[in-house]
CSV table of C-alpha atoms in Angstrom, one decimal:
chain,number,residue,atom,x,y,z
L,1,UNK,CA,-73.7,-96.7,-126.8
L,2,UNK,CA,-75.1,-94.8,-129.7
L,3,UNK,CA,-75.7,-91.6,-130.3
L,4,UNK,CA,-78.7,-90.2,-129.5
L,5,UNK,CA,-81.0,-89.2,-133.2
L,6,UNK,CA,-83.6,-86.5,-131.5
L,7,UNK,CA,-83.6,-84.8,-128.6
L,8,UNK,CA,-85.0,-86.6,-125.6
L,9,UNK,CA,-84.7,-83.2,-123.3
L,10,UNK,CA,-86.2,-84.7,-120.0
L,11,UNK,CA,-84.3,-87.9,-119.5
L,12,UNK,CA,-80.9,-85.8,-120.3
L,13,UNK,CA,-78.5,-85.8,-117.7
L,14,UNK,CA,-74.9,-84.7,-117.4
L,15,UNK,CA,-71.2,-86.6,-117.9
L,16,UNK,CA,-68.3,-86.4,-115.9
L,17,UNK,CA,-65.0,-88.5,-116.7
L,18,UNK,CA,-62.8,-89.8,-114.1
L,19,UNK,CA,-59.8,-92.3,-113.8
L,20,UNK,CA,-60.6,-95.9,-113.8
L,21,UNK,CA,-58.7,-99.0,-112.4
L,22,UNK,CA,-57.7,-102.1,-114.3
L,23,UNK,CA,-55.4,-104.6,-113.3
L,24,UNK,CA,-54.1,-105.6,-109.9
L,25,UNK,CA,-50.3,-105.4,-108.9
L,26,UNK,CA,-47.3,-105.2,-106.4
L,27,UNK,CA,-46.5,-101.6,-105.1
L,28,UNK,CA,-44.0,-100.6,-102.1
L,29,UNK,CA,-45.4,-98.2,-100.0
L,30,UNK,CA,-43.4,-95.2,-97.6
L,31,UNK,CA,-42.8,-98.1,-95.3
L,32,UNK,CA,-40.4,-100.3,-97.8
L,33,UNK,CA,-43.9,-102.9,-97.5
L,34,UNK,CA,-45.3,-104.7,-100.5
L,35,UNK,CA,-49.3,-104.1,-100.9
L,36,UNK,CA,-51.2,-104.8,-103.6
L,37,UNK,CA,-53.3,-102.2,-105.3
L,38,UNK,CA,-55.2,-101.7,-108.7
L,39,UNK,CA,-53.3,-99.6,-111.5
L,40,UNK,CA,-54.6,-96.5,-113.3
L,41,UNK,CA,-55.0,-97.4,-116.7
L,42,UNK,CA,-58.0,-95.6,-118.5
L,43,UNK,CA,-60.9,-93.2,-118.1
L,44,UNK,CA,-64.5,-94.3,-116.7
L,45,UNK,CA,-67.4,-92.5,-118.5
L,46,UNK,CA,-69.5,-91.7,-114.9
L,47,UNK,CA,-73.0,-90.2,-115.7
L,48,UNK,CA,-75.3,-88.3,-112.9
L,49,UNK,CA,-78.7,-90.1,-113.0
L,50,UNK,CA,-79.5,-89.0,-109.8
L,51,UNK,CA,-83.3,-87.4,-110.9
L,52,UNK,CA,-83.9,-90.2,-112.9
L,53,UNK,CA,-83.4,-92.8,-109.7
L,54,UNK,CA,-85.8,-90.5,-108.1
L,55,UNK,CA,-88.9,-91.5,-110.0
L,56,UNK,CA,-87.6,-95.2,-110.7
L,57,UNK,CA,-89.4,-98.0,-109.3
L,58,UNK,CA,-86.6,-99.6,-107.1
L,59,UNK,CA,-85.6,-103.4,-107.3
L,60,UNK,CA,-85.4,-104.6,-104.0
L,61,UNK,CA,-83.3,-107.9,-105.1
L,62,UNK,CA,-80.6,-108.8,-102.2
L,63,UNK,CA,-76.8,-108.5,-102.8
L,64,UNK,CA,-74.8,-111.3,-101.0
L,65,UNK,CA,-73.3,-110.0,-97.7
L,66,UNK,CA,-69.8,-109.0,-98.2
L,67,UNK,CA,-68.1,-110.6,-94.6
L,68,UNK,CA,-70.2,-113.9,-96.2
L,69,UNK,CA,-68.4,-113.8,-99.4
L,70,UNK,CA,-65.6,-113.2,-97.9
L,71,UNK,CA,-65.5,-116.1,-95.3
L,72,UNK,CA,-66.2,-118.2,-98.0
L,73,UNK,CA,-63.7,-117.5,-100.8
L,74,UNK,CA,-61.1,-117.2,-97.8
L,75,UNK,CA,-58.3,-120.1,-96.8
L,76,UNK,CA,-58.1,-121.4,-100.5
L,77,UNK,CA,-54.5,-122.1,-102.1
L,78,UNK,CA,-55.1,-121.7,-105.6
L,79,UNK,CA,-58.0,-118.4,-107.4
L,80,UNK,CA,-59.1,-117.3,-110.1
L,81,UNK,CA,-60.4,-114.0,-110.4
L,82,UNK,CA,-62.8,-112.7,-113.8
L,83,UNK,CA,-64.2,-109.6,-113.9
L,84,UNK,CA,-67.2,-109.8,-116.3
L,85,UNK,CA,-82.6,-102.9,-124.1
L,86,UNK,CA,-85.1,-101.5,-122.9
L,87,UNK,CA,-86.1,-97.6,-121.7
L,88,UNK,CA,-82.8,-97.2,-123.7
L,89,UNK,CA,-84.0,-93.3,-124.0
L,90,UNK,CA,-83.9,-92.7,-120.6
L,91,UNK,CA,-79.9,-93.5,-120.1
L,92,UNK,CA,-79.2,-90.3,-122.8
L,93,UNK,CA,-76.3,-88.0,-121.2
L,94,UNK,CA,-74.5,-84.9,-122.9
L,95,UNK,CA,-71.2,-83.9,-123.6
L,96,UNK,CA,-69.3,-81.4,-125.7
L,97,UNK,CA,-70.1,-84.2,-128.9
L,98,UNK,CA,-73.4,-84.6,-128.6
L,99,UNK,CA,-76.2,-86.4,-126.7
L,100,UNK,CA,-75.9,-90.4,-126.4
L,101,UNK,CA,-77.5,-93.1,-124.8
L,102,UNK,CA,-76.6,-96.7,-123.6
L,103,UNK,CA,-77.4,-100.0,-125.5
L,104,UNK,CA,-77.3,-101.7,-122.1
L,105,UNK,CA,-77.5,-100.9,-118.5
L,106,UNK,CA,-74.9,-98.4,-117.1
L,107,UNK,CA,-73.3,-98.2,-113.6
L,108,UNK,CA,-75.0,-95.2,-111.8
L,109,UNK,CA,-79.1,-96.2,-112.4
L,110,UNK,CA,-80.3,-97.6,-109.2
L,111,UNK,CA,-81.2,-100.6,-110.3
L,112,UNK,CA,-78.0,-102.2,-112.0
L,113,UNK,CA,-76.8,-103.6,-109.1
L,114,UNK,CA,-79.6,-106.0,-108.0
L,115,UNK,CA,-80.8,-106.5,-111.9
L,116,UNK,CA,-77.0,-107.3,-112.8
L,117,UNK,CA,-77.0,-109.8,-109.4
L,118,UNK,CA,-80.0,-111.5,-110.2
L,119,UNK,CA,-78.7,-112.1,-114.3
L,120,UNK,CA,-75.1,-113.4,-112.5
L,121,UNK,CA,-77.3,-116.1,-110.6
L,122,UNK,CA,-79.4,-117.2,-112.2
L,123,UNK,CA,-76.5,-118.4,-115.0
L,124,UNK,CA,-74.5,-119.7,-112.4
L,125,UNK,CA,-76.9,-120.8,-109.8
L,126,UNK,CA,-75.4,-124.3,-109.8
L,127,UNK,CA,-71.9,-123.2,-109.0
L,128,UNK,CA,-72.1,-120.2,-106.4
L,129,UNK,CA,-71.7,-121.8,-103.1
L,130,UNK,CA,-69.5,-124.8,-104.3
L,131,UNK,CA,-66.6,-123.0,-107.0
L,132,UNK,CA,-67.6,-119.9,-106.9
L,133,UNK,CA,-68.5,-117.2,-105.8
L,134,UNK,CA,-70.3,-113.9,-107.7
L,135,UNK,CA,-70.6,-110.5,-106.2
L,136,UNK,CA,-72.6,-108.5,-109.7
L,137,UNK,CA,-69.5,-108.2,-112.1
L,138,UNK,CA,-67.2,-109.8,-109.6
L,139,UNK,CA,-66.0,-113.7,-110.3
L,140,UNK,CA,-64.3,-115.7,-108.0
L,141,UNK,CA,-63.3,-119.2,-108.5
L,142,UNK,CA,-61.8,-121.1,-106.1
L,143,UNK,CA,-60.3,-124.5,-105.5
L,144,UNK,CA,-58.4,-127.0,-102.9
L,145,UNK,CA,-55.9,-128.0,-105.7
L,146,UNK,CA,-54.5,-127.2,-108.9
L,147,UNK,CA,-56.0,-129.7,-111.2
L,148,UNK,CA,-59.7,-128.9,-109.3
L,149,UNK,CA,-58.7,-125.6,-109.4
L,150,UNK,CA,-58.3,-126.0,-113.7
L,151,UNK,CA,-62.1,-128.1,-114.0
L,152,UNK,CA,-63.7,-125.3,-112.1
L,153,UNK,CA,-62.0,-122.9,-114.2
L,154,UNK,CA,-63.4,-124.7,-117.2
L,155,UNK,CA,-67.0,-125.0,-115.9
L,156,UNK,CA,-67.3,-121.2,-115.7
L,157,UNK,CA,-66.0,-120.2,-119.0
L,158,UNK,CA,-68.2,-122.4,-120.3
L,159,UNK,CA,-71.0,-121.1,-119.1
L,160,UNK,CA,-69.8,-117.9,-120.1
L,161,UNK,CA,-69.3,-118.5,-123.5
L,162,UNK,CA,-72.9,-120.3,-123.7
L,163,UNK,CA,-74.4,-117.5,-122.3
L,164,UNK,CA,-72.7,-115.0,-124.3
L,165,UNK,CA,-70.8,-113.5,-121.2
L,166,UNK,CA,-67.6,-111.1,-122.2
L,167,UNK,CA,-64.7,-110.6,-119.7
L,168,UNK,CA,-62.7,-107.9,-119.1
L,169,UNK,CA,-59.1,-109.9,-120.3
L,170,UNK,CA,-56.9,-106.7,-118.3
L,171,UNK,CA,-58.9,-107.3,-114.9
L,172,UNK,CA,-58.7,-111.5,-114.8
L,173,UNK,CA,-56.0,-113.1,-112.8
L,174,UNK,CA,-55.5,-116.7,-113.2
L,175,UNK,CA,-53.9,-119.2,-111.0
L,176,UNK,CA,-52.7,-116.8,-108.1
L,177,UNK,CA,-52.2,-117.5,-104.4
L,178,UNK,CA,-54.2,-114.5,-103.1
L,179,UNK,CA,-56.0,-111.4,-104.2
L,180,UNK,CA,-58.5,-108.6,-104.0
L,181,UNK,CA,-61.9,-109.4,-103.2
L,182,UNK,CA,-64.2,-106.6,-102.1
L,183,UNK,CA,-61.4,-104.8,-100.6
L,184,UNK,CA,-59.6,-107.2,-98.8
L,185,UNK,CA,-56.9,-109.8,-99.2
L,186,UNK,CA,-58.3,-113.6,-99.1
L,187,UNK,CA,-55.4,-115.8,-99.6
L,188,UNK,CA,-54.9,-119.4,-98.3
L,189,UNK,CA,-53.9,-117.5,-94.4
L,190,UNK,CA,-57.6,-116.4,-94.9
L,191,UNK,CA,-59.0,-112.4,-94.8
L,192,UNK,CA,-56.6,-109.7,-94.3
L,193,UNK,CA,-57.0,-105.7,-95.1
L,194,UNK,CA,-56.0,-103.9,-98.1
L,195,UNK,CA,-52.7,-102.0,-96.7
L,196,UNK,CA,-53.3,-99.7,-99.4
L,197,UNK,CA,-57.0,-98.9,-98.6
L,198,UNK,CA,-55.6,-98.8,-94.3
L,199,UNK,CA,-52.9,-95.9,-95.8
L,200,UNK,CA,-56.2,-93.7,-97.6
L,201,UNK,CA,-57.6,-93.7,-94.1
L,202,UNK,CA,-54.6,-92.7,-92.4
L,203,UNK,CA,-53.7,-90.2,-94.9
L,204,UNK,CA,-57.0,-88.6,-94.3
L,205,UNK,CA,-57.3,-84.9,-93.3
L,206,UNK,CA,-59.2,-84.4,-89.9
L,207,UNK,CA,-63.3,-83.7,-90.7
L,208,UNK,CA,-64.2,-80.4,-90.7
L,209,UNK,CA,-67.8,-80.5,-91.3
L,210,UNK,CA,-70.7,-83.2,-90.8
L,211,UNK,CA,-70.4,-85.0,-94.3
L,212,UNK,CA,-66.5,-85.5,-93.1
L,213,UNK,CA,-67.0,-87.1,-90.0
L,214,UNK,CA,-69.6,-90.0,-91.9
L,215,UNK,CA,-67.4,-90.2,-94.7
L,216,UNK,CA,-64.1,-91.0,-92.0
L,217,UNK,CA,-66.9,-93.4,-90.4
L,218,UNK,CA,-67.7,-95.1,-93.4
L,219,UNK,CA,-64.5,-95.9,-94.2
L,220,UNK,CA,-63.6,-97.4,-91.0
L,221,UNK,CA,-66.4,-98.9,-90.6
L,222,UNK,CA,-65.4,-101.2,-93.3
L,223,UNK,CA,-62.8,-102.8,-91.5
L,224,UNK,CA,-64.4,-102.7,-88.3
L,225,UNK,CA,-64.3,-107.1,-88.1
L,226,UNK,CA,-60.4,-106.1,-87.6
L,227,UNK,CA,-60.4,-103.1,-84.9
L,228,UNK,CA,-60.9,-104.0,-81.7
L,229,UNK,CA,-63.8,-102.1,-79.8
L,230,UNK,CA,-64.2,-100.2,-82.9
L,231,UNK,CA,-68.1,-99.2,-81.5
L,232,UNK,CA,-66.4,-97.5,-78.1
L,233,UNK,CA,-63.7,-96.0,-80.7
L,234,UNK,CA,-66.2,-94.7,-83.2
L,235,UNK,CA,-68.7,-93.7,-79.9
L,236,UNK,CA,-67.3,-90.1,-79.8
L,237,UNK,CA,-67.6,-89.5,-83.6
L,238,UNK,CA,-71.1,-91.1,-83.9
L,239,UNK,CA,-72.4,-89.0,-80.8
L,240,UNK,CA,-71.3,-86.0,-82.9
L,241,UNK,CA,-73.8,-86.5,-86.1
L,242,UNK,CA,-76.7,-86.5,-83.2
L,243,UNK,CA,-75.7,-83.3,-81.7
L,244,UNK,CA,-77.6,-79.7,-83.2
L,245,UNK,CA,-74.1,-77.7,-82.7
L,246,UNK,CA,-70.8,-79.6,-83.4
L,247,UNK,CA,-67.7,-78.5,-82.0
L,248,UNK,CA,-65.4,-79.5,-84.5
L,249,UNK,CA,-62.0,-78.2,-82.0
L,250,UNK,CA,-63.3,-80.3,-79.1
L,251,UNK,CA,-63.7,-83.4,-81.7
L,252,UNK,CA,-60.1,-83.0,-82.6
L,253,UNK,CA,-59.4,-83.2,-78.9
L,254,UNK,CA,-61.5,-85.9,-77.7
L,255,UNK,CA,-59.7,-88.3,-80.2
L,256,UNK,CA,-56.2,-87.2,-80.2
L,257,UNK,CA,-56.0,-86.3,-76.4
């Protein structure tokens, strides 16, 4: 990131600063019950680039499908987790400082996710499938035993340090029996939910307006592989978003009866 020379008025956008995540650990909820969740640890530099995705051409490169990753980093004993210039102008934000822009791409344009995905295979296009497993800046590596386990290890941080790869030291976890991937617990017993993501959703206040109720559905709709009949669950809630005039009061008394 540099700062930003002369002016470049229409690409400028605005900055807002919230707290960012680092390393995983072991927390006891209300209930006395270990979960593991991701610490607070530092600020994340967020930066509203909503106009300029409006008039970007859009990269329509896949991600992987998340229950696909999921299946197949699952029922391993032994992980390891990593956590890894062009239209430079256009990335300028403000703040109170000054104006700045990015020396490489930034979360937020609309593009990062499939141009980072594409850069992630194509270094380790010989090893997704069979050691690993990549999901943009997300690294698992996976084997059946230790010493395999150690060789795939190696293979990887080779690569990365040919291909001039930096990881994030705070956010890698080595040799561990289970851990986070894309929300949920994979572990050697196979795919379990994050009990700390299950409590956000229960500690949700009831929706009061339409953007609620989709934001309540998106989140359980995340876990829906684990909730039985979640479609004749969710019916009520989905039928709402079609409706001209929602009753918000009936809602509340169609689910909780």
């Amino acid at each position: 990131m540099e700062e930003e020379a002369k002016p470049v008025h229409r690409w400028v956008s605005p900055t807002q600063v919230v707290p960012k995540k680092s390393r995983i650990t072991v927390v006891q909820n209300d209930k006395g019950e270990e979960v593991s969740t991701r610490l607070t640890s530092s600020w994340r530099v967020c930066i509203d680039y909503r106009k300029l995705n409006v008039v970007t051409r859009k990269d329509h490169f896949p991600l992987p499908f998340i229950d696909q990753v999921l299946e197949r980093v699952s029922s391993h004993p032994f992980y390891y987790f990593l956590d890894g210039v062009e239209d430079q102008e256009k990335t300028t934000f403000t703040c109170p400082f000054g104006t700045y822009a990015y020396k490489r791409m930034h979360f937020g344009l609309c593009n990062a996710p499939a141009t980072f995905q594409r850069c992630m295979l194509s270094i380790f296009s010989d090893m997704v499938e069979r050691i690993m497993e990549v999901f943009m800046d997300d690294i698992t590596i996976y084997g059946s035993v230790f010493d395999e386990c150690l060789v795939n290890l190696e293979a990887v941080l080779n690569r990365c340090i040919e291909k001039n790869l930096v990881l994030n030291w705070e956010k890698c976890h080595f040799m561990v029996h289970q851990g986070i991937v894309l929300g949920h617990i994979i572990s050697k017993q196979g795919i379990e939910v994050d009990k700390a993501k299950v409590e956000l959703i229960v500690k949700l206040s009831a929706p009061t307006i339409v953007k609620g109720v989709r934001q309540f559905l998106g989140h359980t709709r995340f876990y829906s592989r684990f909730i039985k009949d979640f479609s004749k669950l969710a019916r009520p809630l989905c039928e709402l978003l079609i409706k001209l005039k929602l009753d918000f009061s009936h809602l509340i008394l169609r689910v909780n009866p």
